[in-house]
Amino acid sequence: MVMTRQADWRLLDDDALLERRINTFALRIEGTPMEPCVAQLHEELAARGLAFQPPVHIGDEWFCPEDIPAIFVPFYLCEERLRKLERKIILEVEGGTREECMRLLRHEAGHAYSYAYRLQRRRKWQQHFGLASQEYPETYRPRKHSRSFVIHLDDWYAQAHPDEDWAETFAVWLAPGVKWRARYKGWPALRKLEYVDELMRSLEGKPPLVPPRLRVGEYSGLNKKLKTYFKRKRREFAESFPDFYDRDLHKLFSVSLQDGHVPATLLLRQNKRGIINSICHWTGEPKYRVSELLDDLTERTDELGLGADPADSELPLSLASFITSLVMNHRFTGRFKHTR
């Protein structure tokens, strides 16, 4: 009877499900696709001769609590009903494939190891990665062609902070079958990988200095309604959603193809080179970054079916001003925000 009641929430429609608190779902890692991933992580660590196997708990996102050698994985990976809702509302499922899940687990294991053995306090660690006490930036602008950092997770995440540089380097080192000496030959990042290799060899068979003691409920973030979780997540990643620019695009273009109007997407594509050259000339922004933004705007304009009057002499100036404002805002904040 108890099992039946626990299973009932899976049958709720989306609106009713969103009103439930996440910690009432009685989720477990055992028996889910996450279980073999956790087992694989522990096997990879053991194969390296490492004794410490970070415990893995269910939370509201991928993370490792500061100074606590434990890993949290997002709750939606432990139940298909929640996984589908995550994809419907957030448009993606982070860690949803076996390959991506393992990349993230190895990254978080890097954090867990730095806390378990207080590695970030070592002078040599700091010489390679920097100070872990450095404040995390609200945003960061990666140097996409830098060879001083490994490439593991998306968005050149190793460049975000010394802790992330360490975790990404550890993840590349840990991944089985990765010939990192050959892959990063000639890169400054190779020195970091060689340091990780040297450091981990020195820890073989040694228990952690800091045991993973914690009250899971205090860190999991699951004592909130599902709708609150989604509201916060959409707000945090607002610019990643297709409708982020809709308000501004409706100001620039007509909502339908009136007489004499052409698809706005056609106008954008025909003038792409000129728009990019003009904006880059005045802002000094790299062309690839402006091009990526313009491609996003063009795609969304097409989805909305917006039109443009080719005879409107003010439209090119308005369009250039709009995109320039987005670019300049991104330069100082790292985010493309709405115009006011």
mmCIF file of C-alpha atoms in Angstrom:
data_model
loop_
_atom_site.group_PDB
_atom_site.id
_atom_site.type_symbol
_atom_site.label_atom_id
_atom_site.label_comp_id
_atom_site.label_asym_id
_atom_site.label_seq_id
_atom_site.Cartn_x
_atom_site.Cartn_y
_atom_site.Cartn_z
ATOM 1 C CA MET A 1 0.000 0.000 0.000
ATOM 2 C CA VAL A 2 2.827 2.395 0.888
ATOM 3 C CA MET A 3 4.586 1.639 -2.413
ATOM 4 C CA THR A 4 1.369 2.371 -4.297
ATOM 5 C CA ARG A 5 0.989 5.768 -2.630
ATOM 6 C CA GLN A 6 4.608 6.640 -3.376
ATOM 7 C CA ALA A 7 4.145 5.740 -7.026
ATOM 8 C CA ASP A 8 0.978 7.823 -7.385
ATOM 9 C CA TRP A 9 2.845 11.088 -7.982
ATOM 10 C CA ARG A 10 4.174 9.762 -11.303
ATOM 11 C CA LEU A 11 0.595 9.689 -12.586
ATOM 12 C CA LEU A 12 -0.110 13.343 -11.796
ATOM 13 C CA ASP A 13 -0.443 15.831 -14.631
ATOM 14 C CA ASP A 14 2.271 18.472 -14.945
ATOM 15 C CA ASP A 15 0.395 21.204 -13.075
ATOM 16 C CA ALA A 16 -0.289 18.967 -10.081
ATOM 17 C CA LEU A 17 3.240 17.581 -10.102
ATOM 18 C CA LEU A 18 4.734 21.079 -10.043
ATOM 19 C CA GLU A 19 2.974 21.717 -6.733
ATOM 20 C CA ARG A 20 4.748 18.802 -5.039
ATOM 21 C CA ARG A 21 7.917 19.204 -2.994
ATOM 22 C CA ILE A 22 10.813 17.326 -4.540
ATOM 23 C CA ASN A 23 11.763 15.605 -1.292
ATOM 24 C CA THR A 24 8.360 13.871 -1.195
ATOM 25 C CA PHE A 25 9.207 11.770 -4.261
ATOM 26 C CA ALA A 26 11.337 9.306 -2.249
ATOM 27 C CA LEU A 27 13.935 9.137 -5.012
ATOM 28 C CA ARG A 28 16.833 6.697 -4.959
ATOM 29 C CA ILE A 29 19.915 6.159 -7.091
ATOM 30 C CA GLU A 30 19.660 2.385 -6.777
ATOM 31 C CA GLY A 31 17.848 0.775 -9.680
ATOM 32 C CA THR A 32 18.124 3.837 -11.948
ATOM 33 C CA PRO A 33 20.421 4.575 -14.933
ATOM 34 C CA MET A 34 22.497 6.639 -12.501
ATOM 35 C CA GLU A 35 23.528 3.565 -10.490
ATOM 36 C CA PRO A 36 25.880 2.029 -13.106
ATOM 37 C CA CYS A 37 27.407 5.462 -13.723
ATOM 38 C CA VAL A 38 28.284 5.831 -10.043
ATOM 39 C CA ALA A 39 29.661 2.283 -10.046
ATOM 40 C CA GLN A 40 31.799 3.093 -13.078
ATOM 41 C CA LEU A 41 33.207 6.199 -11.384
ATOM 42 C CA HIS A 42 34.224 4.168 -8.350
ATOM 43 C CA GLU A 43 35.775 1.510 -10.588
ATOM 44 C CA GLU A 44 37.805 4.147 -12.432
ATOM 45 C CA LEU A 45 39.122 5.540 -9.155
ATOM 46 C CA ALA A 46 39.966 2.079 -7.849
ATOM 47 C CA ALA A 47 41.780 1.264 -11.104
ATOM 48 C CA ARG A 48 44.062 4.209 -10.354
ATOM 49 C CA GLY A 49 44.856 2.777 -6.940
ATOM 50 C CA LEU A 50 42.850 5.473 -5.153
ATOM 51 C CA ALA A 51 41.185 4.403 -1.920
ATOM 52 C CA PHE A 52 38.660 7.206 -1.486
ATOM 53 C CA GLN A 53 35.345 6.753 -3.274
ATOM 54 C CA PRO A 54 33.188 9.877 -2.902
ATOM 55 C CA PRO A 55 29.608 9.148 -1.824
ATOM 56 C CA VAL A 56 26.954 10.252 -4.308
ATOM 57 C CA HIS A 57 23.667 11.805 -3.158
ATOM 58 C CA ILE A 58 20.587 13.242 -4.857
ATOM 59 C CA GLY A 59 20.296 17.039 -5.011
ATOM 60 C CA ASP A 60 18.801 19.783 -7.135
ATOM 61 C CA GLU A 61 21.831 20.059 -9.458
ATOM 62 C CA TRP A 62 25.329 18.781 -10.134
ATOM 63 C CA PHE A 63 27.608 19.979 -7.344
ATOM 64 C CA CYS A 64 30.056 19.189 -4.587
ATOM 65 C CA PRO A 65 29.469 21.176 -1.350
ATOM 66 C CA GLU A 66 32.370 23.460 -0.499
ATOM 67 C CA ASP A 67 34.936 21.689 1.704
ATOM 68 C CA ILE A 68 32.847 18.492 1.796
ATOM 69 C CA PRO A 69 34.063 15.514 -0.283
ATOM 70 C CA ALA A 70 30.662 14.329 -1.504
ATOM 71 C CA ILE A 71 28.916 14.512 -4.869
ATOM 72 C CA PHE A 72 25.317 15.517 -5.551
ATOM 73 C CA VAL A 73 23.546 14.626 -8.794
ATOM 74 C CA PRO A 74 20.275 16.189 -10.030
ATOM 75 C CA PHE A 75 17.091 14.482 -8.927
ATOM 76 C CA TYR A 76 15.563 14.309 -12.407
ATOM 77 C CA LEU A 77 18.150 11.714 -13.459
ATOM 78 C CA CYS A 78 16.636 9.281 -10.966
ATOM 79 C CA GLU A 79 13.120 9.090 -12.401
ATOM 80 C CA GLU A 80 11.934 9.043 -16.023
ATOM 81 C CA ARG A 81 8.807 11.121 -15.295
ATOM 82 C CA LEU A 82 10.958 13.947 -13.910
ATOM 83 C CA ARG A 83 13.504 13.599 -16.684
ATOM 84 C CA LYS A 84 10.765 14.170 -19.284
ATOM 85 C CA LEU A 85 9.459 17.207 -17.408
ATOM 86 C CA GLU A 86 12.985 18.645 -17.199
ATOM 87 C CA ARG A 87 13.363 18.331 -20.958
ATOM 88 C CA LYS A 88 9.937 19.840 -21.577
ATOM 89 C CA ILE A 89 10.544 22.924 -19.421
ATOM 90 C CA ILE A 90 14.326 23.416 -19.553
ATOM 91 C CA LEU A 91 14.713 21.972 -23.079
ATOM 92 C CA GLU A 92 17.622 19.736 -22.095
ATOM 93 C CA VAL A 93 18.627 17.153 -19.504
ATOM 94 C CA GLU A 94 22.114 17.862 -18.184
ATOM 95 C CA GLY A 95 23.842 14.523 -17.712
ATOM 96 C CA GLY A 96 21.059 12.733 -19.573
ATOM 97 C CA THR A 97 23.354 10.485 -21.610
ATOM 98 C CA ARG A 98 25.797 7.951 -20.187
ATOM 99 C CA GLU A 99 28.754 9.791 -21.735
ATOM 100 C CA GLU A 100 27.756 13.210 -20.414
ATOM 101 C CA CYS A 101 26.899 11.789 -17.003
ATOM 102 C CA MET A 102 30.378 10.285 -16.684
ATOM 103 C CA ARG A 103 32.037 13.545 -17.718
ATOM 104 C CA LEU A 104 30.149 15.378 -14.996
ATOM 105 C CA LEU A 105 30.798 12.708 -12.368
ATOM 106 C CA ARG A 106 34.540 12.797 -13.057
ATOM 107 C CA HIS A 107 34.493 16.584 -12.778
ATOM 108 C CA GLU A 108 32.680 16.507 -9.436
ATOM 109 C CA ALA A 109 35.022 13.759 -8.245
ATOM 110 C CA GLY A 110 37.846 16.217 -8.852
ATOM 111 C CA HIS A 111 36.234 18.655 -6.433
ATOM 112 C CA ALA A 112 35.635 15.865 -3.920
ATOM 113 C CA TYR A 113 39.283 14.825 -4.023
ATOM 114 C CA SER A 114 40.540 18.370 -3.555
ATOM 115 C CA TYR A 115 38.395 18.652 -0.409
ATOM 116 C CA ALA A 116 39.107 15.134 0.860
ATOM 117 C CA TYR A 117 42.876 15.656 0.819
ATOM 118 C CA ARG A 118 42.954 19.479 1.164
ATOM 119 C CA LEU A 119 44.867 19.643 -2.088
ATOM 120 C CA GLN A 120 44.045 23.287 -2.778
ATOM 121 C CA ARG A 121 46.172 24.269 0.230
ATOM 122 C CA ARG A 122 49.344 22.895 -1.336
ATOM 123 C CA ARG A 123 51.779 25.431 -2.737
ATOM 124 C CA LYS A 124 52.414 23.417 -5.890
ATOM 125 C CA TRP A 125 48.647 23.094 -6.492
ATOM 126 C CA GLN A 126 48.361 26.861 -6.246
ATOM 127 C CA GLN A 127 51.287 27.360 -8.607
ATOM 128 C CA HIS A 128 49.518 25.311 -11.274
ATOM 129 C CA PHE A 129 45.894 26.340 -10.740
ATOM 130 C CA GLY A 130 45.843 29.520 -8.650
ATOM 131 C CA LEU A 131 44.147 30.295 -5.354
ATOM 132 C CA ALA A 132 40.968 28.366 -4.611
ATOM 133 C CA SER A 133 39.959 31.223 -2.292
ATOM 134 C CA GLN A 134 39.555 33.496 -5.307
ATOM 135 C CA GLU A 135 35.970 34.737 -5.692
ATOM 136 C CA TYR A 136 33.892 33.018 -8.355
ATOM 137 C CA PRO A 137 32.990 35.510 -11.099
ATOM 138 C CA GLU A 138 29.306 35.951 -11.930
ATOM 139 C CA THR A 139 30.270 35.285 -15.542
ATOM 140 C CA TYR A 140 33.455 34.593 -17.438
ATOM 141 C CA ARG A 141 34.584 35.082 -20.997
ATOM 142 C CA PRO A 142 36.727 32.147 -22.082
ATOM 143 C CA ARG A 143 39.665 32.368 -24.433
ATOM 144 C CA LYS A 144 38.495 29.673 -26.812
ATOM 145 C CA HIS A 145 41.892 29.026 -28.349
ATOM 146 C CA SER A 146 43.894 28.984 -25.114
ATOM 147 C CA ARG A 147 46.142 25.960 -24.644
ATOM 148 C CA SER A 148 46.670 26.639 -20.962
ATOM 149 C CA PHE A 149 43.496 24.746 -20.053
ATOM 150 C CA VAL A 150 42.129 21.291 -20.840
ATOM 151 C CA ILE A 151 38.861 20.952 -22.736
ATOM 152 C CA HIS A 152 36.347 18.703 -21.011
ATOM 153 C CA LEU A 153 32.916 20.180 -20.218
ATOM 154 C CA ASP A 154 31.223 22.693 -22.500
ATOM 155 C CA ASP A 155 31.958 26.421 -22.516
ATOM 156 C CA TRP A 156 35.660 26.004 -21.739
ATOM 157 C CA TYR A 157 34.673 25.599 -18.095
ATOM 158 C CA ALA A 158 38.249 25.098 -16.882
ATOM 159 C CA GLN A 159 38.740 28.840 -17.359
ATOM 160 C CA ALA A 160 35.966 29.809 -14.935
ATOM 161 C CA HIS A 161 37.925 29.491 -11.666
ATOM 162 C CA PRO A 162 41.021 27.731 -10.225
ATOM 163 C CA ASP A 163 38.778 25.080 -8.615
ATOM 164 C CA GLU A 164 37.152 24.363 -11.981
ATOM 165 C CA ASP A 165 40.530 24.271 -13.712
ATOM 166 C CA TRP A 166 41.599 21.594 -11.225
ATOM 167 C CA ALA A 167 38.353 19.601 -11.525
ATOM 168 C CA GLU A 168 38.451 19.656 -15.323
ATOM 169 C CA THR A 169 42.104 18.622 -15.407
ATOM 170 C CA PHE A 170 41.410 15.807 -12.928
ATOM 171 C CA ALA A 171 38.480 14.614 -15.067
ATOM 172 C CA VAL A 172 40.617 14.424 -18.214
ATOM 173 C CA TRP A 173 43.312 12.556 -16.276
ATOM 174 C CA LEU A 174 40.809 10.072 -14.808
ATOM 175 C CA ALA A 175 38.891 9.214 -17.987
ATOM 176 C CA PRO A 176 39.913 5.735 -19.199
ATOM 177 C CA GLY A 177 41.312 5.474 -22.695
ATOM 178 C CA VAL A 178 42.165 9.169 -22.982
ATOM 179 C CA LYS A 179 45.739 9.544 -24.202
ATOM 180 C CA TRP A 180 46.169 12.915 -22.606
ATOM 181 C CA ARG A 181 49.927 13.097 -23.074
ATOM 182 C CA ALA A 182 49.462 12.891 -26.837
ATOM 183 C CA ARG A 183 46.264 14.973 -26.899
ATOM 184 C CA TYR A 184 47.852 17.895 -25.024
ATOM 185 C CA LYS A 185 51.412 17.577 -26.309
ATOM 186 C CA GLY A 186 52.931 21.039 -26.609
ATOM 187 C CA TRP A 187 50.150 22.639 -24.534
ATOM 188 C CA PRO A 188 50.924 24.437 -21.242
ATOM 189 C CA ALA A 189 47.933 22.452 -19.903
ATOM 190 C CA LEU A 190 50.060 19.308 -20.134
ATOM 191 C CA ARG A 191 52.089 20.457 -17.131
ATOM 192 C CA LYS A 192 48.878 20.533 -15.089
ATOM 193 C CA LEU A 193 47.965 17.018 -16.192
ATOM 194 C CA GLU A 194 51.423 15.755 -15.289
ATOM 195 C CA TYR A 195 51.066 17.368 -11.866
ATOM 196 C CA VAL A 196 47.685 15.673 -11.338
ATOM 197 C CA ASP A 197 49.262 12.351 -12.312
ATOM 198 C CA GLU A 198 52.146 12.882 -9.881
ATOM 199 C CA LEU A 199 49.840 14.008 -7.084
ATOM 200 C CA MET A 200 47.357 11.161 -7.469
ATOM 201 C CA ARG A 201 50.150 8.590 -7.480
ATOM 202 C CA SER A 202 51.269 9.986 -4.129
ATOM 203 C CA LEU A 203 47.745 9.424 -2.754
ATOM 204 C CA GLU A 204 47.391 5.799 -3.847
ATOM 205 C CA GLY A 205 45.905 3.696 -1.061
ATOM 206 C CA LYS A 206 45.650 6.611 1.368
ATOM 207 C CA PRO A 207 42.393 7.364 3.213
ATOM 208 C CA PRO A 208 40.958 10.894 3.000
ATOM 209 C CA LEU A 209 42.047 13.511 5.516
ATOM 210 C CA VAL A 210 38.499 14.890 5.559
ATOM 211 C CA PRO A 211 35.759 12.236 5.751
ATOM 212 C CA PRO A 212 32.506 12.948 3.883
ATOM 213 C CA ARG A 213 30.348 13.682 6.921
ATOM 214 C CA LEU A 214 27.233 15.723 6.206
ATOM 215 C CA ARG A 215 23.485 15.876 6.704
ATOM 216 C CA VAL A 216 22.319 15.323 3.163
ATOM 217 C CA GLY A 217 19.035 17.178 3.626
ATOM 218 C CA GLU A 218 20.857 20.377 4.549
ATOM 219 C CA TYR A 219 22.636 20.469 1.188
ATOM 220 C CA SER A 220 20.353 18.684 -1.276
ATOM 221 C CA GLY A 221 18.090 21.657 -2.031
ATOM 222 C CA LEU A 222 15.114 19.318 -2.404
ATOM 223 C CA ASN A 223 12.886 20.906 0.237
ATOM 224 C CA LYS A 224 11.097 23.060 -2.313
ATOM 225 C CA LYS A 225 8.262 22.707 -4.764
ATOM 226 C CA LEU A 226 9.067 21.519 -8.239
ATOM 227 C CA LYS A 227 7.635 24.739 -9.701
ATOM 228 C CA THR A 228 10.044 26.786 -7.556
ATOM 229 C CA TYR A 229 12.967 24.758 -8.864
ATOM 230 C CA PHE A 230 11.966 25.390 -12.487
ATOM 231 C CA LYS A 231 11.240 29.076 -11.905
ATOM 232 C CA ARG A 232 14.702 29.650 -10.448
ATOM 233 C CA LYS A 233 16.416 27.628 -13.143
ATOM 234 C CA ARG A 234 14.688 29.432 -15.998
ATOM 235 C CA ARG A 235 15.558 32.777 -14.436
ATOM 236 C CA GLU A 236 19.193 31.769 -13.992
ATOM 237 C CA PHE A 237 19.563 30.603 -17.581
ATOM 238 C CA ALA A 238 17.118 33.046 -19.143
ATOM 239 C CA GLU A 239 19.208 33.906 -22.190
ATOM 240 C CA SER A 240 19.503 30.231 -23.134
ATOM 241 C CA PHE A 241 15.777 29.966 -23.877
ATOM 242 C CA PRO A 242 14.423 30.680 -27.369
ATOM 243 C CA ASP A 243 11.937 33.310 -26.153
ATOM 244 C CA PHE A 244 14.569 35.439 -24.381
ATOM 245 C CA TYR A 245 14.744 38.029 -27.186
ATOM 246 C CA ASP A 246 11.089 37.938 -28.261
ATOM 247 C CA ARG A 247 10.097 41.262 -26.719
ATOM 248 C CA ASP A 248 12.923 43.103 -28.470
ATOM 249 C CA LEU A 249 12.383 41.354 -31.793
ATOM 250 C CA HIS A 250 8.712 42.312 -31.784
ATOM 251 C CA LYS A 251 9.753 45.947 -31.364
ATOM 252 C CA LEU A 252 12.002 45.743 -34.416
ATOM 253 C CA PHE A 253 9.862 43.692 -36.774
ATOM 254 C CA SER A 254 6.196 43.297 -37.667
ATOM 255 C CA VAL A 255 4.248 40.346 -36.333
ATOM 256 C CA SER A 256 3.107 39.264 -39.782
ATOM 257 C CA LEU A 257 4.058 39.489 -43.448
ATOM 258 C CA GLN A 258 2.075 42.523 -44.562
ATOM 259 C CA ASP A 259 1.932 43.772 -48.165
ATOM 260 C CA GLY A 260 5.416 44.489 -49.409
ATOM 261 C CA HIS A 261 7.080 42.987 -46.358
ATOM 262 C CA VAL A 262 9.662 40.224 -46.544
ATOM 263 C CA PRO A 263 10.568 37.642 -43.913
ATOM 264 C CA ALA A 264 12.766 39.344 -41.334
ATOM 265 C CA THR A 265 15.049 36.330 -41.341
ATOM 266 C CA LEU A 266 15.736 36.929 -45.056
ATOM 267 C CA LEU A 267 16.731 40.522 -44.390
ATOM 268 C CA LEU A 268 19.036 39.445 -41.561
ATOM 269 C CA ARG A 269 20.758 36.802 -43.667
ATOM 270 C CA GLN A 270 21.218 39.119 -46.653
ATOM 271 C CA ASN A 271 22.807 41.799 -44.482
ATOM 272 C CA LYS A 272 24.704 39.529 -42.081
ATOM 273 C CA ARG A 273 28.204 40.421 -43.237
ATOM 274 C CA GLY A 274 27.542 44.166 -43.204
ATOM 275 C CA ILE A 275 25.917 44.025 -39.756
ATOM 276 C CA ILE A 276 28.818 42.045 -38.296
ATOM 277 C CA ASN A 277 31.473 44.296 -39.835
ATOM 278 C CA SER A 278 29.747 47.448 -38.598
ATOM 279 C CA ILE A 279 29.266 46.202 -35.028
ATOM 280 C CA CYS A 280 32.787 44.778 -34.762
ATOM 281 C CA HIS A 281 34.262 48.014 -36.124
ATOM 282 C CA TRP A 282 32.690 50.084 -33.354
ATOM 283 C CA THR A 283 32.864 47.597 -30.492
ATOM 284 C CA GLY A 284 36.085 45.724 -31.215
ATOM 285 C CA GLU A 285 34.227 42.495 -30.455
ATOM 286 C CA PRO A 286 35.472 39.303 -32.189
ATOM 287 C CA LYS A 287 33.445 38.527 -35.298
ATOM 288 C CA TYR A 288 32.662 34.961 -34.242
ATOM 289 C CA ARG A 289 30.908 36.162 -31.082
ATOM 290 C CA VAL A 290 28.735 38.681 -32.934
ATOM 291 C CA SER A 291 28.036 36.067 -35.610
ATOM 292 C CA GLU A 292 26.827 33.547 -33.004
ATOM 293 C CA LEU A 293 24.465 36.119 -31.509
ATOM 294 C CA LEU A 294 23.133 37.161 -34.915
ATOM 295 C CA ASP A 295 22.524 33.518 -35.850
ATOM 296 C CA ASP A 296 20.463 33.042 -32.670
ATOM 297 C CA LEU A 297 18.402 36.141 -33.440
ATOM 298 C CA THR A 298 17.885 35.064 -37.050
ATOM 299 C CA GLU A 299 16.727 31.595 -36.045
ATOM 300 C CA ARG A 300 14.260 32.960 -33.504
ATOM 301 C CA THR A 301 12.938 35.555 -35.959
ATOM 302 C CA ASP A 302 12.211 32.721 -38.381
ATOM 303 C CA GLU A 303 10.414 30.704 -35.691
ATOM 304 C CA LEU A 304 8.206 33.701 -34.853
ATOM 305 C CA GLY A 305 7.395 34.349 -38.514
ATOM 306 C CA LEU A 306 8.271 38.040 -38.226
ATOM 307 C CA GLY A 307 8.304 40.356 -41.226
ATOM 308 C CA ALA A 308 10.254 43.462 -42.208
ATOM 309 C CA ASP A 309 9.660 46.386 -44.544
ATOM 310 C CA PRO A 310 12.675 46.559 -46.898
ATOM 311 C CA ALA A 311 11.827 50.215 -47.561
ATOM 312 C CA ASP A 312 12.173 51.161 -43.886
ATOM 313 C CA SER A 313 15.309 53.319 -43.907
ATOM 314 C CA GLU A 314 15.529 53.366 -40.106
ATOM 315 C CA LEU A 315 15.469 49.590 -39.661
ATOM 316 C CA PRO A 316 19.192 48.921 -40.334
ATOM 317 C CA LEU A 317 20.197 51.567 -37.788
ATOM 318 C CA SER A 318 17.713 50.288 -35.201
ATOM 319 C CA LEU A 319 18.888 46.724 -35.737
ATOM 320 C CA ALA A 320 22.568 47.655 -35.454
ATOM 321 C CA SER A 321 21.879 49.691 -32.308
ATOM 322 C CA PHE A 322 19.982 46.795 -30.726
ATOM 323 C CA ILE A 323 22.693 44.219 -31.400
ATOM 324 C CA THR A 324 25.439 46.655 -30.371
ATOM 325 C CA SER A 325 23.700 47.208 -27.030
ATOM 326 C CA LEU A 326 23.573 43.432 -26.486
ATOM 327 C CA VAL A 327 27.241 43.064 -27.359
ATOM 328 C CA MET A 328 28.372 45.911 -25.115
ATOM 329 C CA ASN A 329 26.281 44.594 -22.228
ATOM 330 C CA HIS A 330 27.853 41.165 -22.727
ATOM 331 C CA ARG A 331 31.311 42.728 -22.643
ATOM 332 C CA PHE A 332 30.777 44.047 -19.123
ATOM 333 C CA THR A 333 28.482 41.408 -17.642
ATOM 334 C CA GLY A 334 29.031 38.262 -19.692
ATOM 335 C CA ARG A 335 25.321 38.085 -20.517
ATOM 336 C CA PHE A 336 23.184 39.304 -23.399
ATOM 337 C CA LYS A 337 20.386 41.112 -21.565
ATOM 338 C CA HIS A 338 17.144 42.684 -22.729
ATOM 339 C CA THR A 339 17.178 46.270 -23.843
ATOM 340 C CA ARG A 340 15.107 48.623 -21.721
#
